[in-house]
CSV table of C-alpha atoms in Angstrom, one decimal:
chain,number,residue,atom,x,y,z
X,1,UNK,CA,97.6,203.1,100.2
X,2,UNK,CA,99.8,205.7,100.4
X,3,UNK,CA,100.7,206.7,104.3
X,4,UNK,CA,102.5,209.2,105.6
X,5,UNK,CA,103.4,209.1,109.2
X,6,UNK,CA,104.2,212.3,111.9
X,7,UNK,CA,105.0,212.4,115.3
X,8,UNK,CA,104.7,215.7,117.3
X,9,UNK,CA,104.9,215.8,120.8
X,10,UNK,CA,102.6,214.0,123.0
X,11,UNK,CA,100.3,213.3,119.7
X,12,UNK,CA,100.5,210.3,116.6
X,13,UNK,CA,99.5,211.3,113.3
X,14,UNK,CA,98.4,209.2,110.3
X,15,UNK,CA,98.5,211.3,106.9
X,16,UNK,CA,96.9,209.9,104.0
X,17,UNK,CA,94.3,210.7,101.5
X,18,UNK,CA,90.7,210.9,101.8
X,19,UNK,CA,90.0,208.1,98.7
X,20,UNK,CA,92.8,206.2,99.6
X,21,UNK,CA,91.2,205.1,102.9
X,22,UNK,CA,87.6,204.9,101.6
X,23,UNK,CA,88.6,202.6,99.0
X,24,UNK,CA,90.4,199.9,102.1
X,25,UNK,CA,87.2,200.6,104.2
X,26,UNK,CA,85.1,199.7,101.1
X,27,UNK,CA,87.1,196.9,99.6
X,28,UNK,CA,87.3,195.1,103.3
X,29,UNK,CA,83.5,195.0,103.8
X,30,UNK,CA,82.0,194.1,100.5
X,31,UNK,CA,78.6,192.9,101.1
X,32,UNK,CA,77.4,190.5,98.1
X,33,UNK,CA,74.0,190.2,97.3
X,34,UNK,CA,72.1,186.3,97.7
X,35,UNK,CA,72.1,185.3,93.8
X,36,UNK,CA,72.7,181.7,92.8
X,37,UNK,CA,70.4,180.2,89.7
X,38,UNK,CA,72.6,176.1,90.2
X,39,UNK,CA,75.6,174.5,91.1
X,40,UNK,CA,78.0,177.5,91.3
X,41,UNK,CA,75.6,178.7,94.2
X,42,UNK,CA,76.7,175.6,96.3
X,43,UNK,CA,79.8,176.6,95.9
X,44,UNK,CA,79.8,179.9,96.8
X,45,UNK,CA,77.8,179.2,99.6
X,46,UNK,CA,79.7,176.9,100.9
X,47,UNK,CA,82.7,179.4,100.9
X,48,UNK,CA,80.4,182.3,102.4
X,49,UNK,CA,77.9,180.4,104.7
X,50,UNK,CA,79.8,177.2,105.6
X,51,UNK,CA,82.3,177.4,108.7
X,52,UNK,CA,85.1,175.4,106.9
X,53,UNK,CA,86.2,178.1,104.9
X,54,UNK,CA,84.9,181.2,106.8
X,55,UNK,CA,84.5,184.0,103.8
X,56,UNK,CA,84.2,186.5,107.2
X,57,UNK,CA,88.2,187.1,106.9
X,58,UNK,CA,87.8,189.0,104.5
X,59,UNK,CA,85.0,191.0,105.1
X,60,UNK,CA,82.4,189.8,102.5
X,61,UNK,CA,80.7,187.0,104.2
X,62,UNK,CA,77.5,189.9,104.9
X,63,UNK,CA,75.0,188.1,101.9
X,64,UNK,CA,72.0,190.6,101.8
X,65,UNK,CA,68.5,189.7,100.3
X,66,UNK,CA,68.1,193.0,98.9
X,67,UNK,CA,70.2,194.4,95.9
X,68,UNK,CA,69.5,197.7,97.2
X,69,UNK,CA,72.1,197.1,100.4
X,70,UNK,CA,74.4,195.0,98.5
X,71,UNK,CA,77.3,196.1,96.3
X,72,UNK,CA,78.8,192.7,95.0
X,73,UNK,CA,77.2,190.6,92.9
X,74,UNK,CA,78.3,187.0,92.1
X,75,UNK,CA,77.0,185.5,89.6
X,76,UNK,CA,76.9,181.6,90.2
X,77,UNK,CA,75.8,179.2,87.9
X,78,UNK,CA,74.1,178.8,84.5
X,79,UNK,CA,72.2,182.1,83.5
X,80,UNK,CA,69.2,181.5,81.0
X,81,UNK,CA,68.0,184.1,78.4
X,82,UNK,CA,64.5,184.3,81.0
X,83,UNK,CA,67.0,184.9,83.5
X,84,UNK,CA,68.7,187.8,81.9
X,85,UNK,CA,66.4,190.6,82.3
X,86,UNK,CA,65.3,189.8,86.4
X,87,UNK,CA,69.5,189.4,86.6
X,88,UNK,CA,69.8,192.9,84.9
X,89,UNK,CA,67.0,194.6,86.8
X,90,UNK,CA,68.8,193.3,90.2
X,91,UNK,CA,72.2,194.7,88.8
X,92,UNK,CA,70.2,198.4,87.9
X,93,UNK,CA,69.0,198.3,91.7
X,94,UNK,CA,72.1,198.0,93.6
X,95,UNK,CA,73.9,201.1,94.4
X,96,UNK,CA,76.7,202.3,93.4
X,97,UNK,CA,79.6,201.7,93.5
X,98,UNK,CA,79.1,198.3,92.7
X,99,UNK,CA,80.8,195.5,91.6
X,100,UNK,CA,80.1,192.1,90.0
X,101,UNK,CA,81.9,188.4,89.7
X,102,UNK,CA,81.3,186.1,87.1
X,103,UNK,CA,82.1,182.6,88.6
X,104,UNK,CA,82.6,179.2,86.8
X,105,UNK,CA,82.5,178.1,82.8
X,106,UNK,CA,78.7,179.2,82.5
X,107,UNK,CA,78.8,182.3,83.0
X,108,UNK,CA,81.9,183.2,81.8
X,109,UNK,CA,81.4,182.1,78.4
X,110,UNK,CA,78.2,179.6,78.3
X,111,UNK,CA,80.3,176.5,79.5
X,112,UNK,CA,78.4,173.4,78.3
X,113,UNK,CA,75.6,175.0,76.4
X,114,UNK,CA,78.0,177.6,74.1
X,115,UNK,CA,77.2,175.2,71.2
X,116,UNK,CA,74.0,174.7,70.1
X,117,UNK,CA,71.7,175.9,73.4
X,118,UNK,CA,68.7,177.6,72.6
X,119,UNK,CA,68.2,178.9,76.3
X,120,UNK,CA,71.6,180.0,77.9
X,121,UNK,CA,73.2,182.6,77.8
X,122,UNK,CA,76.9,182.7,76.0
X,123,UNK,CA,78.5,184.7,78.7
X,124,UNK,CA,77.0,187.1,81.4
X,125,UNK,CA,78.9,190.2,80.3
X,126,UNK,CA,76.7,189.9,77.5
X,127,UNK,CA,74.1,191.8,79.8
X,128,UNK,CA,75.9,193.4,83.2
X,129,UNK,CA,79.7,194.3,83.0
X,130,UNK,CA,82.0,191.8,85.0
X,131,UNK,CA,85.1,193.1,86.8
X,132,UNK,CA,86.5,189.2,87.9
X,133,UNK,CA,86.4,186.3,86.3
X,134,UNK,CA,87.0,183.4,88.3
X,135,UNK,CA,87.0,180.0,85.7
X,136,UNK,CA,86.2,176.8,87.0
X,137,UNK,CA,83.3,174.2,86.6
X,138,UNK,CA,82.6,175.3,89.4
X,139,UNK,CA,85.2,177.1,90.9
X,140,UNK,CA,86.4,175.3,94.7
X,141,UNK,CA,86.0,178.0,97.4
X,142,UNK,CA,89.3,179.3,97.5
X,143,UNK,CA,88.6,179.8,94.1
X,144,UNK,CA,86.2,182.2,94.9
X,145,UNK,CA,88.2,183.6,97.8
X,146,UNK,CA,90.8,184.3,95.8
X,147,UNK,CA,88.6,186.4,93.6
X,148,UNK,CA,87.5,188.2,95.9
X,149,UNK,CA,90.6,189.1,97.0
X,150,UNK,CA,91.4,190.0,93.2
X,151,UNK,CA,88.6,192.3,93.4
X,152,UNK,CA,89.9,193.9,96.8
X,153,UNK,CA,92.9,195.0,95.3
X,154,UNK,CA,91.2,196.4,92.3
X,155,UNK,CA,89.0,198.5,94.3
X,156,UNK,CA,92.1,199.8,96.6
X,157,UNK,CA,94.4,200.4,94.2
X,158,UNK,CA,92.2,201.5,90.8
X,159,UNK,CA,89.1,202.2,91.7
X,160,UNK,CA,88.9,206.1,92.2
X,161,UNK,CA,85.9,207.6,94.8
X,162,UNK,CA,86.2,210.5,92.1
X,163,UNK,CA,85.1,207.9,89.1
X,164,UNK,CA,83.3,205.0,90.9
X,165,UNK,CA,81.3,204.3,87.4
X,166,UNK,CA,85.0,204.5,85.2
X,167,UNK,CA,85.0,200.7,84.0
X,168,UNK,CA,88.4,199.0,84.4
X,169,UNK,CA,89.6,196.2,81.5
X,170,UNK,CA,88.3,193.2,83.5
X,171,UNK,CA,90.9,191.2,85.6
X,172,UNK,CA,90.8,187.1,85.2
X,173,UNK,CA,91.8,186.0,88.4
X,174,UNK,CA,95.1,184.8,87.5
X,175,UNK,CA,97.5,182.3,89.5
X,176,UNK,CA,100.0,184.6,92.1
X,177,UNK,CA,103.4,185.3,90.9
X,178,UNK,CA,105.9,182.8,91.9
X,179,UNK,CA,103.1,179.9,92.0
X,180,UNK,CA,103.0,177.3,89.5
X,181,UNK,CA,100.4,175.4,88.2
X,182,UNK,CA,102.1,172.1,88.8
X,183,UNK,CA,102.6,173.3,92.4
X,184,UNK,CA,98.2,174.2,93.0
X,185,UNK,CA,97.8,170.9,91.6
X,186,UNK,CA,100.2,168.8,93.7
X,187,UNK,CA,98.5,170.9,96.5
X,188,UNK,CA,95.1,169.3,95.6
X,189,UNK,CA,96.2,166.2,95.4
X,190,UNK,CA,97.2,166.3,99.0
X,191,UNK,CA,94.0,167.5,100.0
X,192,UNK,CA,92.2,165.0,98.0
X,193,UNK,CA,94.4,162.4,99.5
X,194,UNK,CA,94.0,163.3,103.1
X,195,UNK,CA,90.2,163.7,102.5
X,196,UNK,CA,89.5,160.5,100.3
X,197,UNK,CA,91.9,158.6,102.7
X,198,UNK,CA,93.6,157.2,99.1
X,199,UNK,CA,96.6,157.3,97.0
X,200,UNK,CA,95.2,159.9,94.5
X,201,UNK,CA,99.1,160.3,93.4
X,202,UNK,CA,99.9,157.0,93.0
X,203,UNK,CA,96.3,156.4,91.1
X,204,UNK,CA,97.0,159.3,88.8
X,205,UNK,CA,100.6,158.5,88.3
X,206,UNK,CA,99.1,155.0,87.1
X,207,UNK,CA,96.5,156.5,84.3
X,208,UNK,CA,98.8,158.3,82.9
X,209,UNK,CA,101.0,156.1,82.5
X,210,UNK,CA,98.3,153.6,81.4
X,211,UNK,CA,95.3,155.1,79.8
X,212,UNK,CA,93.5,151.9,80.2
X,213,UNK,CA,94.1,151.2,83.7
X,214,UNK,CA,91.3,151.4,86.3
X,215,UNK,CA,91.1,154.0,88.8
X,216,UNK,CA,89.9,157.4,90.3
X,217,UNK,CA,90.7,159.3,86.8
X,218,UNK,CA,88.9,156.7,84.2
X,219,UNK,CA,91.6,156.5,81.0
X,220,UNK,CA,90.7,157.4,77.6
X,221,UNK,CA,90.5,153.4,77.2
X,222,UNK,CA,87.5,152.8,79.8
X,223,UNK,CA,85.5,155.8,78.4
X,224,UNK,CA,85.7,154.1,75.1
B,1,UNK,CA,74.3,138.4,72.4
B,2,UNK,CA,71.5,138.6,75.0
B,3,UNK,CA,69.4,142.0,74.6
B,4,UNK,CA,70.2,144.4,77.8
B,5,UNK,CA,66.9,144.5,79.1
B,6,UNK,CA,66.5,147.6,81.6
B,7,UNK,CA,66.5,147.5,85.6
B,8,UNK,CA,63.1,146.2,86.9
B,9,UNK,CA,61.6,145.8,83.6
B,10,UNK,CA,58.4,143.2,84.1
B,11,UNK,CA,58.2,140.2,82.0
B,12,UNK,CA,55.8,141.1,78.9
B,13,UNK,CA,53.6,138.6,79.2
B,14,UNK,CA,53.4,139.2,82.7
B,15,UNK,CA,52.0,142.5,82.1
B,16,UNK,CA,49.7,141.4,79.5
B,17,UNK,CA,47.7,139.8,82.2
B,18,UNK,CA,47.9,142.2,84.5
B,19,UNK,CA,46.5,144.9,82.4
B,20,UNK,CA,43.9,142.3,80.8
B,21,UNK,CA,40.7,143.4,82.8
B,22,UNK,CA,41.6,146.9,82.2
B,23,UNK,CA,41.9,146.4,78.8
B,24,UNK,CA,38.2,145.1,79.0
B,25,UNK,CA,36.9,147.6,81.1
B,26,UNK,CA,38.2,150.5,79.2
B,27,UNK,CA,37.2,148.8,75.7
B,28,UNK,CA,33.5,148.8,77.5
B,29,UNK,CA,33.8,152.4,79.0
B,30,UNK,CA,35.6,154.3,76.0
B,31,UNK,CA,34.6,151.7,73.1
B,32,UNK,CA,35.2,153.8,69.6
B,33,UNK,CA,37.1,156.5,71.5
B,34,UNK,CA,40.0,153.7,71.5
B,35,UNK,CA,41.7,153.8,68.0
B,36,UNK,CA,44.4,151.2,69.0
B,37,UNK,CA,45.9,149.7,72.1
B,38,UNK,CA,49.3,147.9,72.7
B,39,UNK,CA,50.9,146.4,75.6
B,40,UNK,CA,54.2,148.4,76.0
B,41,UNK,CA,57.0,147.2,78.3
B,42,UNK,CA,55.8,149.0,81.7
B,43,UNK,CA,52.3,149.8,80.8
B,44,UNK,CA,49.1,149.6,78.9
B,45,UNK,CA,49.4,152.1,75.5
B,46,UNK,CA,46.1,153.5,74.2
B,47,UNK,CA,45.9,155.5,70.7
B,48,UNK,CA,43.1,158.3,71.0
B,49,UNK,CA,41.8,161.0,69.2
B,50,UNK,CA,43.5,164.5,70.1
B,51,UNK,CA,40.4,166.3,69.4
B,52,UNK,CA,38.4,164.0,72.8
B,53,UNK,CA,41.6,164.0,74.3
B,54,UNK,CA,39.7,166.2,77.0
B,55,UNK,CA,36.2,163.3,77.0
B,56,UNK,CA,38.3,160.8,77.4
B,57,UNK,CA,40.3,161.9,80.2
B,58,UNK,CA,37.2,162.7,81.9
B,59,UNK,CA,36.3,159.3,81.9
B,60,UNK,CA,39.6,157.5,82.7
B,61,UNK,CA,39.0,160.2,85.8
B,62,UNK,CA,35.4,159.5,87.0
B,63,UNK,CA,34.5,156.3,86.4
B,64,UNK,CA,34.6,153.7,88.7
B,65,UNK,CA,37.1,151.1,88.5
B,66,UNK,CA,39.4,153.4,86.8
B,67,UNK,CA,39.6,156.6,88.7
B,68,UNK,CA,42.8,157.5,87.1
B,69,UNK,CA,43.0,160.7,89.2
B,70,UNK,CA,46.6,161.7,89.0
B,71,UNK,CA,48.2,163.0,85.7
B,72,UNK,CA,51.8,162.1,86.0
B,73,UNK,CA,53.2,163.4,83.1
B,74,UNK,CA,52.3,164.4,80.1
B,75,UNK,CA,54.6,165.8,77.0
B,76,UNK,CA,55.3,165.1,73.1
B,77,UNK,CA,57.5,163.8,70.4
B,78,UNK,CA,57.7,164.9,67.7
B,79,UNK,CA,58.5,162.0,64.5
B,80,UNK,CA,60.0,164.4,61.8
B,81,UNK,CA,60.4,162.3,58.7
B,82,UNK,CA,59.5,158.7,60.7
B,83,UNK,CA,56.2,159.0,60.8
B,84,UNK,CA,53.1,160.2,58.4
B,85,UNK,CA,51.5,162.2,61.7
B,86,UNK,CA,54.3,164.4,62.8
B,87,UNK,CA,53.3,165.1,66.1
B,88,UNK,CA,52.1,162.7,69.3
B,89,UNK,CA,51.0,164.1,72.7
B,90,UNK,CA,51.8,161.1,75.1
B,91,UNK,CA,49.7,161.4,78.3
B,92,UNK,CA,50.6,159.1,81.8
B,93,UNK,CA,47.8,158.7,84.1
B,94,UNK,CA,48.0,157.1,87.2
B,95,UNK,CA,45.6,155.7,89.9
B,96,UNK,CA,46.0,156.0,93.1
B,97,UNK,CA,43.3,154.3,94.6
B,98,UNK,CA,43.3,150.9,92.4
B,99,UNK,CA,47.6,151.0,91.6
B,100,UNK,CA,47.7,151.6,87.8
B,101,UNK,CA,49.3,153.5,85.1
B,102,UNK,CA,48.0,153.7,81.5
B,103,UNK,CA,49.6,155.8,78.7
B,104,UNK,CA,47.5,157.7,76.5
B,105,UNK,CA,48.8,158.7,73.2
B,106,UNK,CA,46.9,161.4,70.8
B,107,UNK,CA,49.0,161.6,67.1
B,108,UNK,CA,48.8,165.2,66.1
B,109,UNK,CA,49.0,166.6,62.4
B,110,UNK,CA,51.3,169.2,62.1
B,111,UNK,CA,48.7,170.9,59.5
B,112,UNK,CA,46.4,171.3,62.2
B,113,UNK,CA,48.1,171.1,65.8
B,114,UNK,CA,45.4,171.4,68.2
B,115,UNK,CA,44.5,169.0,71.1
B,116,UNK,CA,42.3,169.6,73.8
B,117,UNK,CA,43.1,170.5,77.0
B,118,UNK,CA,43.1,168.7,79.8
B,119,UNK,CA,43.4,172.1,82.2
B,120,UNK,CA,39.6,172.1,83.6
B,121,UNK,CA,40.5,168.2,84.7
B,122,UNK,CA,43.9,168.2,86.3
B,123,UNK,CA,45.0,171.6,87.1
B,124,UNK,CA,48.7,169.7,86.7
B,125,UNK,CA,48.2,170.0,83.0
B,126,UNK,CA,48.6,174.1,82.8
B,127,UNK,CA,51.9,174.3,82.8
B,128,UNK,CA,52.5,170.9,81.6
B,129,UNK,CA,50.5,172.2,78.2
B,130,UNK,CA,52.0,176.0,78.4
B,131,UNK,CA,55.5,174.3,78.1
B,132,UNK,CA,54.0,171.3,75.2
B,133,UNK,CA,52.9,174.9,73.5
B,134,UNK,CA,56.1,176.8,73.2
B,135,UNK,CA,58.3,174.1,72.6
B,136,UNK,CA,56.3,172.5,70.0
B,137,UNK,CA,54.1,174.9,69.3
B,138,UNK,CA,51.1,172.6,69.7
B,139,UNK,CA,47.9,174.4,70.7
B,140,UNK,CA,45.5,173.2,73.6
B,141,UNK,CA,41.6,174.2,73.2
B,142,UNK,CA,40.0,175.6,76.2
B,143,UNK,CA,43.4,175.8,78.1
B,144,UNK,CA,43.0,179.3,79.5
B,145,UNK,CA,46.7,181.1,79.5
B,146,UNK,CA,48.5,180.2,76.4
B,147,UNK,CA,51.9,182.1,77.4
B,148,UNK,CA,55.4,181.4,77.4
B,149,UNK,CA,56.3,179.3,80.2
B,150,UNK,CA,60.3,178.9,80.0
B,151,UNK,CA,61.4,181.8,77.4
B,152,UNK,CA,60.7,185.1,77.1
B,153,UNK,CA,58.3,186.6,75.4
B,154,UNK,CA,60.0,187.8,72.3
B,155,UNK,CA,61.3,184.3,71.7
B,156,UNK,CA,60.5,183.0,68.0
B,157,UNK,CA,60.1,179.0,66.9
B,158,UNK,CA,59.2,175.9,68.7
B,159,UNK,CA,63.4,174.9,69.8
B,160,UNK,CA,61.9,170.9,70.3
B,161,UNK,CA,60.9,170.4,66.9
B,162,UNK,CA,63.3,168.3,64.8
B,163,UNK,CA,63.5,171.3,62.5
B,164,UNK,CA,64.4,173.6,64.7
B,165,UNK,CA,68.0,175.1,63.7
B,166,UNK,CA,70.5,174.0,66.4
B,167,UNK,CA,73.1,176.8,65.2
B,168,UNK,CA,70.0,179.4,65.1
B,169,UNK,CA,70.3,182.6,67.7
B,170,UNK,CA,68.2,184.8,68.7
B,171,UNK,CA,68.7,188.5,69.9
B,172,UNK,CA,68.9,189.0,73.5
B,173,UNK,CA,65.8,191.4,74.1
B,174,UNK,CA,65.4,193.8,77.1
B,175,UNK,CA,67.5,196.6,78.7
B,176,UNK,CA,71.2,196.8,78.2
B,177,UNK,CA,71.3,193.4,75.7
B,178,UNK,CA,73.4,193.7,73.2
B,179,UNK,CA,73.2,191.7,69.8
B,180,UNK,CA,74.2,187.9,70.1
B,181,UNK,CA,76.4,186.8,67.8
């Protein structure tokens, strides 16, 4: 946002555009609408109902039963061809500007059932347009958090008030600059670790070392 | 090699007895009605007519001794190129007052795919039969609301049958679908 900044005397001013500071109000309170067809859901509301991860910092934790006060929509879990219409209808309803998140392998491209399902659906941008991606089978919280945040800056720094309806390419919520994936993976271990109370390392160390060896990650060998 | 036998499953002959004086009473109460019978491994198998799939049920229901009142399940197979009758509607009944199960199993020829419904008995057969319908496209005489239970309406083919493509797709219908590829 751009910000200018004046002093006169006896008086503090704060210059800035009009758009600029509806698109921070509107990108910090982001009220997502109560949509979950299966697992996905769990997820998501663990990250937005549960205490543990508190989806309230960042200003989207206000779920609303009604698409017509809600301007997110997360789409978690597996969306069937039956589905697809009621999904689109609730998509027409909510006002605009609004915004949508595809979360997990299902909905981004049909996950399991891409192959030879006769029910689901190969993708939900096939019927609303997605602005974040967020892969995962299903995607841990921070996951989601993370595209959220995504989303956040989209709306502050592209999204004009002028052109609310102007459709961006869409964003996959991609790892932060300087961050390795080697380094969010190590970091998971740990948290596995200290919440399994075991030696995930050492026990993943081991399989790949030995594919047939016994352990939290089964080897090609066990699986046959 | 020893034959993995499943969890709890009962010992055959074990079961043969146990379902004996059912057998009886049934042969007695349903007599022509019962084409075949067979002890499977958890309960008694009866072969019936699809056409008094509907009499018989009504019997199995209301008369005493059997008062099968609870229809636990009831689906199909279908036996593409195994078997001369394509199609079998497999019915589980269960009574709650006496403790038994019985398996009722009506063969189906695909040239004429009609069974009658067991709706006006156990209202747990409507959607039981509505979803029997679209996936297999089996019909059910005196069932009254025939729809689509799982797909939508423009939805063409029966996607349980053996021959039903598995790389087939359909367009997506409604508003704002585009064209599945």
């Amino acid at each position: 946002m751009a910000v200018g900044h004046a002093e006169g005397p006896g008086q503090n001013l704060l210059l800035t555009r009009l758009e600029d500071v509806i698109s921070w109000a509107r990108s910090n309170s982001l009220w997502p609408l109560t949509f979950g067809t299966s697992c996905c859901a769990i997820e998501m509301m663990m990250a937005s109902g549960a205490s543990h991860h508190d989806l309230a910092r960042f200003g989207a934790e206000v779920t609303r039963p009604s698409p017509r006060q809600a301007d997110l929509l997360i789409v978690a879990g597996t969306i069937v061809k039956r589905m697809a219409q009621p999904l689109r209808t609730l998509y027409e309803q909510m006002p605009e500007p609004r915004y949508v998140i595809a979360t997990g392998a299902c909905v981004i491209s049909g996950g399991p059932f891409i192959y030879h399902s006769y029910s689901s659906l190969r993708g939900v941008d096939d019927v609303i347009p997605v602005d974040v991606y967020v892969p995962g089978c299903p995607p841990r919280p921070e996951g989601l958090f993370y595209g959220i945040l995504t989303l956040q800056r989209m709306i502050r720094e592209r999204a004009g008030l002028k052109h609310p309806e102007e459709r961006r390419a869409p964003v996959t919520a991609a790892l932060p600059e300087g961050i390795t994936k080697q380094e969010i993976q190590a970091e998971m271990l740990e948290l596995f670790e200290a919440q399994g109370r075991r030696n995930v390392h050492e026990e993943y160390r081991r399989t790949v070392s030995d594919p047939g060896a016994k352990g939290a990650y089964p080897g090609r060998g066990e699986r046959g | 090699m020893k034959k993995a036998v499943r969890g709890h499953a009962p010992d055959a002959d074990a079961l043969k007895e146990r379902d004996q004086d059912l057998l009886q009473l049934l042969q007695s109460l349903l007599g022509d009605e019962i084409q075949s019978h067979r002890h499977g491994m958890d309960m008694l198998e009866l072969v019936i007519r699809p056409e008094s799939a509907s009499s018989v049920s009504r019997l199995l229901r209301d008369s005493e001794g059997l008062e099968f009142d609870y229809l636990m399940d009831q689906t199909a197979v279908d036996w593409l190129g195994r078997r001369e009758i394509r199609f079998e509607v497999v019915y589980h009944f269960y009574s709650t007052k006496h403790n038994r199960y019985l398996r009722c199993l009506a063969p189906v020829p695909e040239s004429r795919p009609e069974v009658s419904s067991l709706y006006e008995l156990y209202k747990a057969a409507d959607w039981y039969e509505r979803e029997i319908h679209e996936m297999y496209g089996i019909r059910f005489a005196g069932h009254h609301d025939m729809r689509k239970l799982l797909m939508y309406d423009g939805f063409k083919g029966y996607p349980l049958r053996k021959d039903y493509s598995m790389k087939g797709r359909q367009p997506l219908i409604g508003p704002g679908s585009r064209q599945e590829s």
